mmCIF file of C-alpha atoms and ligand atoms in Angstrom:
data_model
loop_
_atom_site.group_PDB
_atom_site.id
_atom_site.type_symbol
_atom_site.label_atom_id
_atom_site.label_comp_id
_atom_site.label_asym_id
_atom_site.label_seq_id
_atom_site.Cartn_x
_atom_site.Cartn_y
_atom_site.Cartn_z
ATOM 1 C CA MET A 29 47.428 -38.216 108.475
ATOM 2 C CA ASP A 30 45.160 -36.745 105.802
ATOM 3 C CA THR A 31 45.586 -33.092 105.013
ATOM 4 C CA MET A 32 42.343 -31.244 105.682
ATOM 5 C CA LYS A 33 40.996 -28.597 103.347
ATOM 6 C CA TRP A 34 41.366 -25.830 105.943
ATOM 7 C CA GLU A 35 45.049 -26.557 106.233
ATOM 8 C CA GLU A 36 45.600 -25.071 102.776
ATOM 9 C CA ASN A 37 45.104 -21.655 104.356
ATOM 10 C CA VAL A 38 47.319 -22.154 107.365
ATOM 11 C CA ARG A 39 50.313 -19.838 107.659
ATOM 12 C CA ARG A 40 52.929 -22.514 107.950
ATOM 13 C CA VAL A 41 56.252 -21.649 109.484
ATOM 14 C CA VAL A 42 59.304 -23.458 110.766
ATOM 15 C CA PRO A 43 59.778 -21.900 114.215
ATOM 16 C CA TYR A 44 63.000 -20.605 115.697
ATOM 17 C CA VAL A 45 64.539 -23.079 118.121
ATOM 18 C CA ALA A 46 65.775 -21.389 121.288
ATOM 19 C CA GLY A 47 68.496 -22.922 123.444
ATOM 20 C CA GLU A 48 67.087 -25.432 125.877
ATOM 21 C CA GLN A 49 66.215 -24.374 129.426
ATOM 22 C CA PRO A 50 66.896 -27.452 131.557
ATOM 23 C CA ASN A 51 66.711 -26.937 135.293
ATOM 24 C CA ARG A 52 68.881 -29.463 137.050
ATOM 25 C CA PRO A 53 70.286 -28.860 140.521
ATOM 26 C CA LYS A 54 74.004 -28.784 139.744
ATOM 27 C CA MET A 55 73.975 -27.948 136.066
ATOM 28 C CA ILE A 56 76.212 -25.321 134.514
ATOM 29 C CA LYS A 57 74.185 -23.391 132.002
ATOM 30 C CA LEU A 58 76.352 -21.789 129.352
ATOM 31 C CA ASN A 59 73.979 -22.193 126.407
ATOM 32 C CA THR A 60 71.768 -19.112 126.071
ATOM 33 C CA ASN A 61 74.042 -16.141 126.820
ATOM 34 C CA GLU A 62 72.259 -15.229 130.024
ATOM 35 C CA CYS A 63 74.064 -13.193 132.671
ATOM 36 C CA PRO A 64 75.502 -15.378 135.449
ATOM 37 C CA TYR A 65 74.956 -12.628 138.030
ATOM 38 C CA PRO A 66 71.622 -11.547 139.531
ATOM 39 C CA PRO A 67 69.880 -8.313 138.506
ATOM 40 C CA ALA A 68 70.873 -5.083 140.298
ATOM 41 C CA PRO A 69 70.145 -5.037 144.076
ATOM 42 C CA GLY A 70 67.570 -2.273 143.610
ATOM 43 C CA VAL A 71 65.647 -4.513 141.225
ATOM 44 C CA ARG A 72 65.434 -7.241 143.839
ATOM 45 C CA LYS A 73 64.259 -4.775 146.477
ATOM 46 C CA LEU A 74 61.576 -3.380 144.215
ATOM 47 C CA ALA A 75 60.483 -6.867 143.106
ATOM 48 C CA GLU A 76 60.016 -7.876 146.728
ATOM 49 C CA ASN A 77 57.829 -4.841 147.342
ATOM 50 C CA LEU A 78 55.943 -4.829 144.077
ATOM 51 C CA ASN A 79 52.551 -3.187 144.312
ATOM 52 C CA CYS A 80 50.289 -6.140 143.565
ATOM 53 C CA ASP A 81 47.177 -3.967 143.557
ATOM 54 C CA ALA A 82 48.504 -2.309 140.422
ATOM 55 C CA LEU A 83 48.191 -5.612 138.566
ATOM 56 C CA ARG A 84 44.429 -5.015 138.490
ATOM 57 C CA LEU A 85 44.949 -2.295 135.920
ATOM 58 C CA TYR A 86 46.281 -2.397 132.386
ATOM 59 C CA PRO A 87 49.885 -1.246 132.271
ATOM 60 C CA ASP A 88 50.996 2.062 130.725
ATOM 61 C CA SER A 89 50.818 1.293 127.004
ATOM 62 C CA ASN A 90 53.512 3.900 126.282
ATOM 63 C CA THR A 91 55.867 2.367 128.867
ATOM 64 C CA THR A 92 56.563 6.022 129.722
ATOM 65 C CA PRO A 93 58.886 5.742 132.767
ATOM 66 C CA LEU A 94 61.074 3.135 131.079
ATOM 67 C CA VAL A 95 61.192 5.067 127.807
ATOM 68 C CA ASN A 96 62.162 8.207 129.752
ATOM 69 C CA ALA A 97 64.830 6.389 131.759
ATOM 70 C CA LEU A 98 66.388 4.975 128.579
ATOM 71 C CA ALA A 99 66.191 8.330 126.784
ATOM 72 C CA GLU A 100 68.023 9.986 129.647
ATOM 73 C CA TYR A 101 70.638 7.234 129.896
ATOM 74 C CA TYR A 102 71.419 7.230 126.172
ATOM 75 C CA HIS A 103 71.068 11.028 125.711
ATOM 76 C CA VAL A 104 68.260 10.889 123.165
ATOM 77 C CA LYS A 105 64.679 12.182 123.145
ATOM 78 C CA PRO A 106 61.940 9.909 124.562
ATOM 79 C CA GLU A 107 60.326 10.121 121.108
ATOM 80 C CA GLN A 108 63.323 8.211 119.775
ATOM 81 C CA VAL A 109 62.863 5.205 122.064
ATOM 82 C CA PHE A 110 60.638 2.144 121.584
ATOM 83 C CA VAL A 111 60.385 -0.617 124.195
ATOM 84 C CA GLY A 112 59.261 -4.210 123.655
ATOM 85 C CA VAL A 113 59.013 -7.658 125.192
ATOM 86 C CA GLY A 114 62.651 -8.567 124.708
ATOM 87 C CA SER A 115 64.583 -7.457 121.657
ATOM 88 C CA ASP A 116 62.962 -10.370 119.813
ATOM 89 C CA ASP A 117 59.673 -8.490 120.058
ATOM 90 C CA VAL A 118 61.323 -5.219 119.024
ATOM 91 C CA ILE A 119 63.047 -6.763 116.001
ATOM 92 C CA SER A 120 59.932 -8.668 115.012
ATOM 93 C CA MET A 121 57.927 -5.387 115.055
ATOM 94 C CA ALA A 122 60.684 -3.674 113.098
ATOM 95 C CA PHE A 123 60.602 -6.395 110.431
ATOM 96 C CA MET A 124 56.846 -5.939 110.129
ATOM 97 C CA THR A 125 57.113 -2.161 109.989
ATOM 98 C CA PHE A 126 60.163 -1.467 107.853
ATOM 99 C CA PHE A 127 60.751 -4.493 105.642
ATOM 100 C CA ASN A 128 57.893 -4.205 103.194
ATOM 101 C CA SER A 129 59.609 -4.215 99.809
ATOM 102 C CA GLU A 130 59.688 -6.627 96.876
ATOM 103 C CA LYS A 131 63.466 -6.531 97.093
ATOM 104 C CA PRO A 132 65.189 -8.932 99.498
ATOM 105 C CA ILE A 133 66.432 -7.802 102.872
ATOM 106 C CA LEU A 134 70.076 -8.654 103.507
ATOM 107 C CA PHE A 135 71.794 -10.243 106.498
ATOM 108 C CA PRO A 136 74.882 -12.417 107.069
ATOM 109 C CA ASP A 137 74.783 -16.172 106.337
ATOM 110 C CA VAL A 138 76.060 -16.936 109.826
ATOM 111 C CA THR A 139 74.063 -14.810 112.238
ATOM 112 C CA TYR A 140 71.163 -14.790 114.688
ATOM 113 C CA SER A 141 68.962 -17.586 113.382
ATOM 114 C CA PHE A 142 65.715 -15.771 114.130
ATOM 115 C CA TYR A 143 66.108 -13.333 111.208
ATOM 116 C CA ASP A 144 65.181 -15.837 108.515
ATOM 117 C CA VAL A 145 62.304 -17.120 110.682
ATOM 118 C CA TRP A 146 60.744 -13.624 110.907
ATOM 119 C CA ALA A 147 61.341 -13.072 107.208
ATOM 120 C CA GLU A 148 59.496 -16.328 106.441
ATOM 121 C CA LEU A 149 56.711 -15.509 108.893
ATOM 122 C CA TYR A 150 56.062 -12.088 107.364
ATOM 123 C CA ARG A 151 56.752 -13.270 103.794
ATOM 124 C CA ILE A 152 59.648 -10.861 103.425
ATOM 125 C CA PRO A 153 62.088 -11.883 100.676
ATOM 126 C CA TYR A 154 65.640 -12.210 102.009
ATOM 127 C CA LYS A 155 69.138 -12.971 100.867
ATOM 128 C CA THR A 156 72.114 -13.888 103.012
ATOM 129 C CA CYS A 157 75.614 -12.502 102.462
ATOM 130 C CA ALA A 158 78.476 -14.890 103.273
ATOM 131 C CA LEU A 159 80.775 -13.767 106.041
ATOM 132 C CA LYS A 160 84.432 -13.691 105.020
ATOM 133 C CA GLU A 161 86.744 -16.601 105.918
ATOM 134 C CA ASP A 162 87.766 -14.729 109.058
ATOM 135 C CA TRP A 163 84.068 -14.404 110.001
ATOM 136 C CA HIS A 164 83.969 -10.641 109.422
ATOM 137 C CA ILE A 165 81.206 -8.943 107.458
ATOM 138 C CA ASP A 166 82.225 -7.766 103.983
ATOM 139 C CA PRO A 167 80.530 -4.354 103.635
ATOM 140 C CA VAL A 168 80.796 -4.616 99.823
ATOM 141 C CA ASP A 169 78.091 -7.324 99.924
ATOM 142 C CA TYR A 170 75.638 -4.730 101.184
ATOM 143 C CA ARG A 171 75.917 -2.551 98.090
ATOM 144 C CA GLN A 172 73.417 -4.607 96.090
ATOM 145 C CA PRO A 173 69.755 -3.563 95.661
ATOM 146 C CA ASN A 174 67.792 -4.541 98.765
ATOM 147 C CA GLY A 175 64.689 -3.908 100.862
ATOM 148 C CA GLY A 176 66.577 -3.392 104.127
ATOM 149 C CA VAL A 177 69.548 -4.608 106.118
ATOM 150 C CA ILE A 178 69.966 -6.213 109.544
ATOM 151 C CA PHE A 179 72.994 -7.598 111.353
ATOM 152 C CA PRO A 180 74.072 -7.958 114.970
ATOM 153 C CA ASN A 181 77.148 -6.119 116.186
ATOM 154 C CA PRO A 182 78.930 -7.963 117.741
ATOM 155 C CA ASN A 183 77.629 -10.725 115.494
ATOM 156 C CA ALA A 184 76.130 -13.877 116.965
ATOM 157 C CA PRO A 185 77.233 -16.605 117.256
ATOM 158 C CA THR A 186 80.733 -15.494 116.200
ATOM 159 C CA GLY A 187 81.085 -12.739 118.825
ATOM 160 C CA LEU A 188 83.025 -10.613 116.329
ATOM 161 C CA PHE A 189 82.664 -6.861 116.526
ATOM 162 C CA GLU A 190 82.685 -4.698 113.396
ATOM 163 C CA GLU A 191 84.402 -1.371 113.778
ATOM 164 C CA LEU A 192 82.213 1.663 113.266
ATOM 165 C CA ASP A 193 83.756 2.539 109.901
ATOM 166 C CA VAL A 194 82.525 -0.820 108.562
ATOM 167 C CA VAL A 195 79.015 -0.162 109.892
ATOM 168 C CA GLU A 196 79.112 3.334 108.457
ATOM 169 C CA GLU A 197 80.163 2.008 105.061
ATOM 170 C CA ILE A 198 77.026 -0.164 105.081
ATOM 171 C CA LEU A 199 74.882 2.772 106.202
ATOM 172 C CA GLU A 200 76.362 5.048 103.554
ATOM 173 C CA ALA A 201 75.478 2.521 100.812
ATOM 174 C CA ASN A 202 71.934 2.042 102.140
ATOM 175 C CA ARG A 203 70.436 5.453 102.731
ATOM 176 C CA ASP A 204 67.151 4.502 101.035
ATOM 177 C CA VAL A 205 66.258 1.527 103.231
ATOM 178 C CA VAL A 206 66.135 0.861 106.958
ATOM 179 C CA VAL A 207 69.320 -0.538 108.464
ATOM 180 C CA ILE A 208 68.895 -2.340 111.800
ATOM 181 C CA VAL A 209 71.954 -2.882 113.964
ATOM 182 C CA ASP A 210 71.175 -5.493 116.609
ATOM 183 C CA GLU A 211 73.378 -4.600 119.566
ATOM 184 C CA ALA A 212 72.250 -7.417 121.894
ATOM 185 C CA TYR A 213 75.884 -7.930 122.959
ATOM 186 C CA ILE A 214 77.261 -4.397 122.717
ATOM 187 C CA ASP A 215 77.872 -3.931 126.447
ATOM 188 C CA PHE A 216 80.699 -6.466 126.606
ATOM 189 C CA GLY A 217 83.388 -4.302 125.050
ATOM 190 C CA GLY A 218 81.891 -3.108 121.767
ATOM 191 C CA VAL A 219 81.197 0.481 120.743
ATOM 192 C CA SER A 220 77.582 1.369 120.001
ATOM 193 C CA VAL A 221 76.578 2.998 116.713
ATOM 194 C CA LEU A 222 74.134 5.236 118.594
ATOM 195 C CA PRO A 223 76.151 8.406 117.793
ATOM 196 C CA LEU A 224 75.559 7.710 114.074
ATOM 197 C CA LEU A 225 71.831 8.361 114.607
ATOM 198 C CA GLU A 226 72.546 12.052 114.143
ATOM 199 C CA LYS A 227 73.714 11.370 110.611
ATOM 200 C CA TYR A 228 71.389 8.545 109.506
ATOM 201 C CA ASP A 229 67.642 8.821 110.058
ATOM 202 C CA ASN A 230 67.190 5.308 108.598
ATOM 203 C CA LEU A 231 69.291 3.636 111.334
ATOM 204 C CA LEU A 232 67.608 1.618 114.060
ATOM 205 C CA VAL A 233 69.728 0.437 116.999
ATOM 206 C CA VAL A 234 68.312 -2.459 119.033
ATOM 207 C CA GLN A 235 69.483 -3.482 122.512
ATOM 208 C CA THR A 236 68.281 -5.777 125.289
ATOM 209 C CA PHE A 237 68.166 -6.196 129.069
ATOM 210 C CA SER A 238 68.538 -9.967 128.663
ATOM 211 C CA LYS A 239 72.324 -10.224 128.703
ATOM 212 C CA SER A 240 74.189 -7.275 130.216
ATOM 213 C CA ARG A 241 71.372 -6.255 132.573
ATOM 214 C CA ALA A 242 70.677 -9.797 133.813
ATOM 215 C CA MET A 243 66.956 -9.690 133.114
ATOM 216 C CA ALA A 244 66.270 -12.318 130.441
ATOM 217 C CA GLY A 245 63.380 -13.578 132.552
ATOM 218 C CA LEU A 246 61.534 -10.255 132.459
ATOM 219 C CA ARG A 247 61.750 -9.808 128.683
ATOM 220 C CA ILE A 248 62.782 -6.214 128.041
ATOM 221 C CA GLY A 249 64.252 -4.978 124.788
ATOM 222 C CA PHE A 250 64.333 -1.554 123.176
ATOM 223 C CA CYS A 251 65.408 0.310 120.115
ATOM 224 C CA ILE A 252 66.499 3.846 119.401
ATOM 225 C CA GLY A 253 66.055 5.576 116.065
ATOM 226 C CA SER A 254 64.793 8.780 114.485
ATOM 227 C CA GLU A 255 61.507 10.155 115.833
ATOM 228 C CA LYS A 256 59.879 9.358 112.517
ATOM 229 C CA MET A 257 60.959 5.703 112.626
ATOM 230 C CA ILE A 258 59.708 5.285 116.180
ATOM 231 C CA ARG A 259 56.334 6.785 115.187
ATOM 232 C CA TYR A 260 55.982 4.220 112.393
ATOM 233 C CA LEU A 261 57.016 1.448 114.757
ATOM 234 C CA ASN A 262 54.443 2.529 117.345
ATOM 235 C CA ASP A 263 51.702 2.633 114.700
ATOM 236 C CA VAL A 264 52.354 -1.033 113.943
ATOM 237 C CA LYS A 265 52.709 -1.977 117.600
ATOM 238 C CA TYR A 266 49.386 -0.326 118.480
ATOM 239 C CA SER A 267 47.801 -2.187 115.576
ATOM 240 C CA PHE A 268 49.030 -5.446 117.017
ATOM 241 C CA ASN A 269 48.841 -5.298 120.816
ATOM 242 C CA SER A 270 48.666 -2.066 122.832
ATOM 243 C CA TYR A 271 49.872 -3.562 126.099
ATOM 244 C CA THR A 272 52.968 -5.550 125.246
ATOM 245 C CA MET A 273 54.998 -4.598 128.328
ATOM 246 C CA ASN A 274 53.609 -5.819 131.618
ATOM 247 C CA TYR A 275 53.670 -3.621 134.719
ATOM 248 C CA PRO A 276 56.411 -5.465 136.701
ATOM 249 C CA ALA A 277 58.742 -5.367 133.693
ATOM 250 C CA GLN A 278 58.174 -1.638 133.303
ATOM 251 C CA VAL A 279 58.983 -0.710 136.897
ATOM 252 C CA LEU A 280 61.835 -3.175 137.405
ATOM 253 C CA GLY A 281 63.347 -2.141 134.084
ATOM 254 C CA VAL A 282 63.612 1.469 135.247
ATOM 255 C CA GLU A 283 65.470 0.353 138.360
ATOM 256 C CA ALA A 284 67.943 -1.681 136.287
ATOM 257 C CA VAL A 285 68.778 1.389 134.172
ATOM 258 C CA ARG A 286 69.315 3.491 137.306
ATOM 259 C CA ASP A 287 72.026 1.304 138.801
ATOM 260 C CA ASP A 288 74.814 2.073 136.373
ATOM 261 C CA ALA A 289 77.569 1.145 138.838
ATOM 262 C CA TYR A 290 76.257 -2.410 139.196
ATOM 263 C CA PHE A 291 75.812 -2.696 135.418
ATOM 264 C CA LYS A 292 79.439 -1.648 134.837
ATOM 265 C CA GLU A 293 80.683 -3.947 137.587
ATOM 266 C CA THR A 294 78.956 -7.086 136.235
ATOM 267 C CA THR A 295 79.757 -6.467 132.575
ATOM 268 C CA GLY A 296 83.358 -5.724 133.605
ATOM 269 C CA LYS A 297 83.555 -9.028 135.486
ATOM 270 C CA ILE A 298 82.203 -10.942 132.487
ATOM 271 C CA ILE A 299 84.743 -9.308 130.166
ATOM 272 C CA LYS A 300 87.580 -10.172 132.548
ATOM 273 C CA THR A 301 86.436 -13.811 132.808
ATOM 274 C CA ARG A 302 86.069 -14.002 129.019
ATOM 275 C CA GLU A 303 89.613 -12.821 128.438
ATOM 276 C CA ARG A 304 91.173 -15.384 130.776
ATOM 277 C CA VAL A 305 88.971 -18.188 129.341
ATOM 278 C CA LYS A 306 90.237 -17.247 125.870
ATOM 279 C CA LYS A 307 93.803 -17.943 127.056
ATOM 280 C CA GLU A 308 92.825 -21.253 128.643
ATOM 281 C CA LEU A 309 90.876 -22.433 125.602
ATOM 282 C CA THR A 310 93.835 -21.580 123.365
ATOM 283 C CA GLU A 311 96.121 -23.669 125.585
ATOM 284 C CA LEU A 312 93.664 -26.558 125.180
ATOM 285 C CA GLY A 313 93.857 -26.435 121.367
ATOM 286 C CA PHE A 314 90.744 -24.369 120.614
ATOM 287 C CA THR A 315 90.545 -21.597 118.059
ATOM 288 C CA PHE A 316 87.868 -18.902 117.945
ATOM 289 C CA PRO A 317 87.075 -15.500 116.507
ATOM 290 C CA ASP A 318 88.144 -12.830 119.014
ATOM 291 C CA SER A 319 84.846 -12.336 120.842
ATOM 292 C CA ARG A 320 83.620 -9.038 122.240
ATOM 293 C CA ALA A 321 80.383 -10.620 123.442
ATOM 294 C CA ASN A 322 79.473 -12.648 126.537
ATOM 295 C CA PHE A 323 80.263 -15.901 124.733
ATOM 296 C CA ILE A 324 83.091 -17.535 122.802
ATOM 297 C CA PHE A 325 82.532 -19.412 119.542
ATOM 298 C CA ALA A 326 85.208 -22.085 119.692
ATOM 299 C CA LYS A 327 86.351 -25.049 117.653
ATOM 300 C CA HIS A 328 88.860 -27.684 118.684
ATOM 301 C CA LYS A 329 91.735 -28.512 116.348
ATOM 302 C CA THR A 330 91.129 -32.285 116.441
ATOM 303 C CA ILE A 331 87.971 -33.185 118.370
ATOM 304 C CA PRO A 332 84.625 -32.744 116.555
ATOM 305 C CA GLY A 333 82.254 -30.137 117.971
ATOM 306 C CA ASP A 334 79.305 -32.474 118.507
ATOM 307 C CA GLN A 335 81.519 -34.916 120.410
ATOM 308 C CA ILE A 336 82.645 -32.276 122.900
ATOM 309 C CA PHE A 337 79.075 -30.972 123.102
ATOM 310 C CA ARG A 338 77.761 -34.410 124.113
ATOM 311 C CA ALA A 339 80.581 -35.051 126.569
ATOM 312 C CA LEU A 340 79.909 -31.726 128.283
ATOM 313 C CA ARG A 341 76.220 -32.438 128.456
ATOM 314 C CA GLU A 342 76.822 -35.716 130.209
ATOM 315 C CA ARG A 343 78.609 -33.700 132.859
ATOM 316 C CA ASP A 344 75.629 -31.323 133.076
ATOM 317 C CA ILE A 345 77.542 -28.542 131.349
ATOM 318 C CA TYR A 346 75.322 -27.034 128.675
ATOM 319 C CA VAL A 347 76.747 -25.088 125.745
ATOM 320 C CA ARG A 348 75.201 -24.458 122.311
ATOM 321 C CA HIS A 349 75.980 -26.445 119.163
ATOM 322 C CA TRP A 350 74.383 -26.209 115.709
ATOM 323 C CA ASN A 351 74.413 -28.867 113.032
ATOM 324 C CA LYS A 352 74.554 -26.239 110.311
ATOM 325 C CA PRO A 353 76.831 -25.533 107.358
ATOM 326 C CA ARG A 354 80.087 -23.708 108.236
ATOM 327 C CA ILE A 355 79.548 -23.883 112.011
ATOM 328 C CA SER A 356 79.021 -27.550 112.920
ATOM 329 C CA GLU A 357 82.533 -27.844 114.408
ATOM 330 C CA TYR A 358 81.941 -24.923 116.749
ATOM 331 C CA LEU A 359 80.554 -24.621 120.258
ATOM 332 C CA ARG A 360 79.121 -21.375 121.531
ATOM 333 C CA ILE A 361 80.119 -21.099 125.145
ATOM 334 C CA THR A 362 78.443 -18.433 127.272
ATOM 335 C CA ILE A 363 80.696 -16.744 129.822
ATOM 336 C CA GLY A 364 79.506 -17.774 133.279
ATOM 337 C CA THR A 365 80.950 -16.993 136.704
ATOM 338 C CA ASP A 366 84.642 -17.687 137.310
ATOM 339 C CA GLU A 367 83.708 -20.828 139.231
ATOM 340 C CA GLU A 368 81.540 -22.122 136.372
ATOM 341 C CA MET A 369 84.279 -21.486 133.850
ATOM 342 C CA ASP A 370 86.787 -23.242 136.113
ATOM 343 C CA GLU A 371 84.535 -26.320 136.038
ATOM 344 C CA LEU A 372 84.303 -26.167 132.260
ATOM 345 C CA ILE A 373 88.048 -25.756 131.770
ATOM 346 C CA GLY A 374 88.760 -28.429 134.410
ATOM 347 C CA PHE A 375 86.569 -30.888 132.564
ATOM 348 C CA LEU A 376 88.132 -30.060 129.182
ATOM 349 C CA ARG A 377 91.644 -30.524 130.618
ATOM 350 C CA GLU A 378 90.680 -34.053 131.646
ATOM 351 C CA TYR A 379 88.697 -34.786 128.499
ATOM 352 C CA ILE A 380 91.143 -33.661 125.848
ATOM 353 C CA PRO A 381 93.928 -36.240 125.546
ATOM 354 C CA THR A 382 97.435 -34.877 126.185
ATOM 355 C CA GLY A 383 99.084 -34.136 122.872
ATOM 356 C CA ASN A 384 95.763 -33.001 121.391
ATOM 357 C CA ALA A 385 95.744 -29.792 123.301
HETATM 358 N N1 PMP B 428 69.556 -10.575 118.992
HETATM 359 C C1 PMP B 428 70.539 -11.467 119.139
HETATM 360 C C2 PMP B 428 71.714 -11.361 118.254
HETATM 361 C C3 PMP B 428 70.447 -12.473 120.111
HETATM 362 O O1 PMP B 428 71.413 -13.389 120.233
HETATM 363 C C4 PMP B 428 69.313 -12.510 120.950
HETATM 364 C C5 PMP B 428 69.223 -13.565 122.039
HETATM 365 N N2 PMP B 428 68.666 -14.770 121.638
HETATM 366 C C6 PMP B 428 68.307 -11.572 120.747
HETATM 367 C C7 PMP B 428 68.467 -10.610 119.775
HETATM 368 C C8 PMP B 428 67.031 -11.593 121.530
HETATM 369 O O2 PMP B 428 67.204 -11.391 122.869
HETATM 370 P P1 PMP B 428 65.989 -10.930 123.807
HETATM 371 O O3 PMP B 428 64.703 -11.176 123.068
HETATM 372 O O4 PMP B 428 66.127 -11.760 125.023
HETATM 373 O O5 PMP B 428 66.210 -9.478 124.050
#
């Protein structure tokens, strides 16, 4: 087709590709790191009794009750909390707000594949730093001149957690730029860098309700940083869309934060399942970085990743596979319920020829 004149001015981007969301009756969905358990019982109760009349009005643009609930839970001031439509929205706003330098922002070569998409969208120069052979971040890489730093901890899709001294080494070397630590998977056995906020006013910690709080469908994410950073972030948000968080998400989100016992119970169950699946995958001939997330990034010693991926799919078991440098032999397997993982392991036991395990 001919290119039209107006197309010269189009902001062209290659969009991020999310994991597919098939909806088949008996499928086992282990491809997008969702929580296999329902949201907290109080959330269900509230959802069933949601005040529909309130939908007539615009929601609270400050998301005040949710901000207050998070501030109380994480022992920070409400002025240090910013809430968005999933952590994707929060990170996207943070890119727009804080990454505005001629120098490249830095992030790992193998990481959440939305970072380069946002950088391209906002025309932010970026440079990736290769993870070490063992998939760990090398903090030395983050000593070069840059316009900001972002990395997930635990990293995705490796699941590897960096100890706080590694994160602090990066923070120490980058006091003049904003450092974003994306803690989407922190609740599955990692240790949050939140306490470092007292020392570093350029640190922004991002978390989400999508994984550990079983609310991917509602889209709630948040970040915590210095009051000054949150003010800048709000200025950009209010210049973009005042009412990002809808009313149901705001009220149901508060309820999810309140039920800490349920949160600890479900994350604890996922961790327990993950640890036993690690043993079973090892017995089947898989190797993987030692995940502290709600997924395992595994490679088989003889069978190619895409082959196992396709075989699983035929059985309606969905995992994630990328045809990308360094990771094409790997499958990212979300931790489901024990029953779902039994099905996966059962299939693999049949599929992998004896002697190859
Ligand atoms: N960060 C990382 C590392 C992720 O894997 C994801 C999930 N795709 C997100 C952020 C975004 O999650 P959400 O927008 O659902 O909060």
